[in-house]
Amino acid sequence: MNTTLLRRSLREPRMRIGLVLTGLILLVIVVGPLIAPHAHSDIVGAPYAPSSATALLGTDYLGEDVLSRVLAGGQSIVWISFVGTLVGVTAGAVIGMTAAYSGGVMDELLMRAMDVLRAFPPLVLILLLMAMAGADTALMPLIVAIAWLPQVARVAYGAAREVVSREFVESAETLGAPRLRIVRREILPNVMTPLMVEFGLRLTWSIGVVTAMSFLGVGLQPPAADWGLMIKENYQGLALQPWGVVVPVLCVALFTFGTNLITEGFARTVARVSPQEGHS
Amino acid sequence: MTAVTVSGLRIDLDGRGVDVVDCVDFTIRAGEVLGLVGESGSGKTTVGLALLGDARRGARIVGGCVLIDGQDIVGLGPDELTSLRGSTVAYVPQDPSMALNPALRLGTQLHELFEFHQREVPAGQRDERIRTTLREVGLDSDDAFLDRFPHQLSGGQQQRITLALAFVLRPRVIVLDEPTTGLDVTTQALVLRTIRELCAAHQVAALYVTHDMAVVADLADRILVMYAGRVVESGAITQIFDKPVHPYTRALLAAVPVVSQRRELVAIPGDTPSPGRRPTGCAFHPRCSEAVPECATAVLEPIEVGDGHSVRCIRAEPLAAGPARATARTAAPREDIGDDVLLRVSRLDAFHGKKQILHDVSLDLASRECLALVGESGCGKTTLARSIIGLHHKHSGGILFRDNEMAIRARDRPLAMRRAVQYIFQSPYNSLNPRRTIGETLREPLKVLFSMPTAKATAAISETLERVSLAPSMASSYPNQLSGGERQRVAIARALVCRPEVLICDEITSALDVSVQASIVRLLRRLQDEEGLALLFVTHNLALVRTVADRVIAMREGRLVETGRVDDVLDRPRDPFTQKLIAATPEFRAASAPVPSREDHS
């Protein structure tokens, strides 16, 4: 049933635009490093040099080629935000559904723990965890995941609460099916739709947050090529050589815009379909 | 005096040119109650709403006229309709708990009506009218009662308040949309009597919309039977019940169980077609036992077969001339009940929180037996059933299967016990996972209880679907592609794949139409005969008990009040509660005896 939902959401114009934009950025990220004219940390000219034949978009604060760094600098953002969101949404969903299905003490323990996490604004939480982790890039997805955990758990909990009291869940209980099986086979399919919307939303935010982390200096460290890092490195030369900032900003903007449109398109399709669900 | 005249009414679905109802003609005299009977999808509620000048979202009144006191209300503007509704035409909804504003006191809600419709009535008179009306509907009329909020009333009281709201402005016409569906039979009997008395006393024309033939038999003066958006038969109450002519009316009557007689229920094959998928000619012909080839093409006009008795069927005259109705076949009570006790409940006390729901309940279920558990809502019958299957955990006392203690939680019970006892839920709309196909739903018990490999399970599923008269190809459908009756068959199939010995059925037909109920009951009977199942049949419907059960247990407030063979208990009830329950169950005589007067029931 989710496949028909996906097919239906493809008719949504914002979904199509979102797919094109996201596809474009993903293309840059995948193919970019292969066609980059220089290695991302090669010095090719004077700092903040304007566009030339060797550096089409000029050079950055160290004299590295902006184009090459842009082409190479998307990978970290994409994999950190994607893996982080995936882990966060999966873990959050498991926590939320377990709490909703178990009820009682388990419910209280899990959800109150989530409330404590939720008391921190996500960015503050990330900065805190990052400081504790010592700016280790490999840990970044995990930190993003933890930041989204409480919100996702709350969404999954709300959706699952409605499902757990339905009779088909009780029917599985009369069979004595293991709890995990009931969660996976009876509850999960019924909370999949809000979770997919939640995934899109968190992915969009993750991209912004990962960029912000690099910009604030707690994410990737030089000489790595990364869009967030590039903005941080070059913003002081904005008047001299705008491309070093404008192009990575544009990339991040298009990427978030694209994923956001996809999420919007999907959520709208769900909203349009769901009133008839169970009857149409 | 005629209060309502409806002629040529046609209501279409917007922009599709598909009619929901068409060619609806009827009149209601002042003080008369007209029963509008039909199954789900027949368009009966649509007709009811048309008397208020309303069509539900996506539908529109496109033809005909609705005259209320000589004024055509079709095409009136929103302001005129607003002043009409509530004052001239009142409406009593199906679910009072949804219709009453939970934030307003009852007094406020009643006073509000005068504010909207009859501002000229001085305050003193308003108060007087409100208190009189409350007494008329059988409620208290003191200030303490008027200060209450809707949630402080019982379901029956809430429905009386909606009656009071409808009658307080002395309307000319009142539309009642299945107002007793959610009520217990004893409460229902009282509400029906109130409706009848108020309509007669105030000369109000009433349209009573219902799916329940037995209810209108007690209440209405005349009856319209609707099928697929057409009135197929209309006539006085005696004509409809004693000399029904249209094959659909006959089939409907044959599908209704009665308390007085163990009847063989006859199901109508097939499903009610939805608007836009209705067959040409007579919409009933594919399901009709009397159909001739012309039925598929005929243009149908109502044919008068008696004084005020008209039938929309091309074969009306030969059918009317024939025998009145095939006499309802009486089903023989089953004899081959085993004498070994399969399931034994002994001295069971159950609690919800601190409240004790069941008090010292004991019962035995023999193999191949059908034991009915009847009682009003809240009497604990569902809690008892859920305790047996292991869904309700707060209880003490013994539940034994073949003399082995059953653990409190289903999960802690041995595999064989979980296979042998199966449960079917009340609502087939809720008991099937909407995100999984029928095949996946049926495979679940085979995987969990039998660890059966997929290929073998698929074969077992096809076979089981055939046993409940469904096509094996249905395994790839999702529940929302199925009708209510088909869903309940799937739920039964889910229990049957486990090869159970005991089936616990919790009100399994209460969400279904009567013709579908008949087919489900027949299916259960067949399964019982073929496979020797023992059934614990939980229901509030005594008429159904007579048809399906061998023994019956009546419950009241968590205690067993009477136990015995069905025929003994229903013919000679000893406990006052059982007597009251039987008396309150609406009933129509299967033969040509007059419709029982209400005095018989009180």
XYZ file of C-alpha atoms in Angstrom, chain A residues 2 5-6 85-98 148-161 163 183-184 186-204 263 266-267 270, chain B residues 435:
58
model
C 2.931 2.319 0.616
C 1.178 6.002 -2.017
C 4.635 6.683 -3.441
C 18.845 10.459 10.131
C 18.439 6.787 9.315
C 19.892 5.684 12.636
C 17.966 8.352 14.536
C 14.612 7.586 12.928
C 15.073 3.819 13.263
C 16.099 3.994 16.907
C 13.428 6.597 17.678
C 10.777 4.464 16.023
C 11.841 1.398 17.988
C 11.777 3.335 21.260
C 8.431 4.982 20.516
C 6.724 1.772 19.397
C 8.143 -0.257 22.262
C 16.706 13.577 16.581
C 15.923 10.598 18.785
C 13.428 12.198 21.189
C 11.375 13.926 18.500
C 11.123 10.813 16.346
C 10.291 8.665 19.364
C 7.476 11.051 20.232
C 6.019 10.877 16.713
C 6.297 7.072 16.573
C 4.803 6.819 20.068
C 1.802 8.940 19.134
C 1.134 6.995 15.948
C 1.641 3.617 17.615
C -0.542 4.404 20.630
C -2.639 1.285 16.699
C 5.654 -4.655 16.829
C 7.277 -5.481 13.508
C 1.248 -5.480 13.135
C 2.279 -2.054 14.390
C 5.166 -0.966 12.158
C 3.268 -1.155 8.840
C 0.605 1.120 10.322
C 3.042 3.800 11.528
C 5.257 3.629 8.427
C 3.621 6.609 6.743
C 4.208 9.172 9.514
C 7.695 7.718 9.950
C 8.501 8.265 6.286
C 7.381 11.883 6.543
C 9.415 12.210 9.716
C 12.464 10.777 7.936
C 12.225 13.375 5.172
C 11.812 16.178 7.656
C 14.749 15.058 9.794
C 16.939 14.569 6.717
C 16.322 18.153 5.651
C 8.844 15.437 2.086
C 4.734 12.977 0.192
C 3.063 14.443 3.272
C -0.733 11.184 2.627
C -1.712 -2.697 5.908
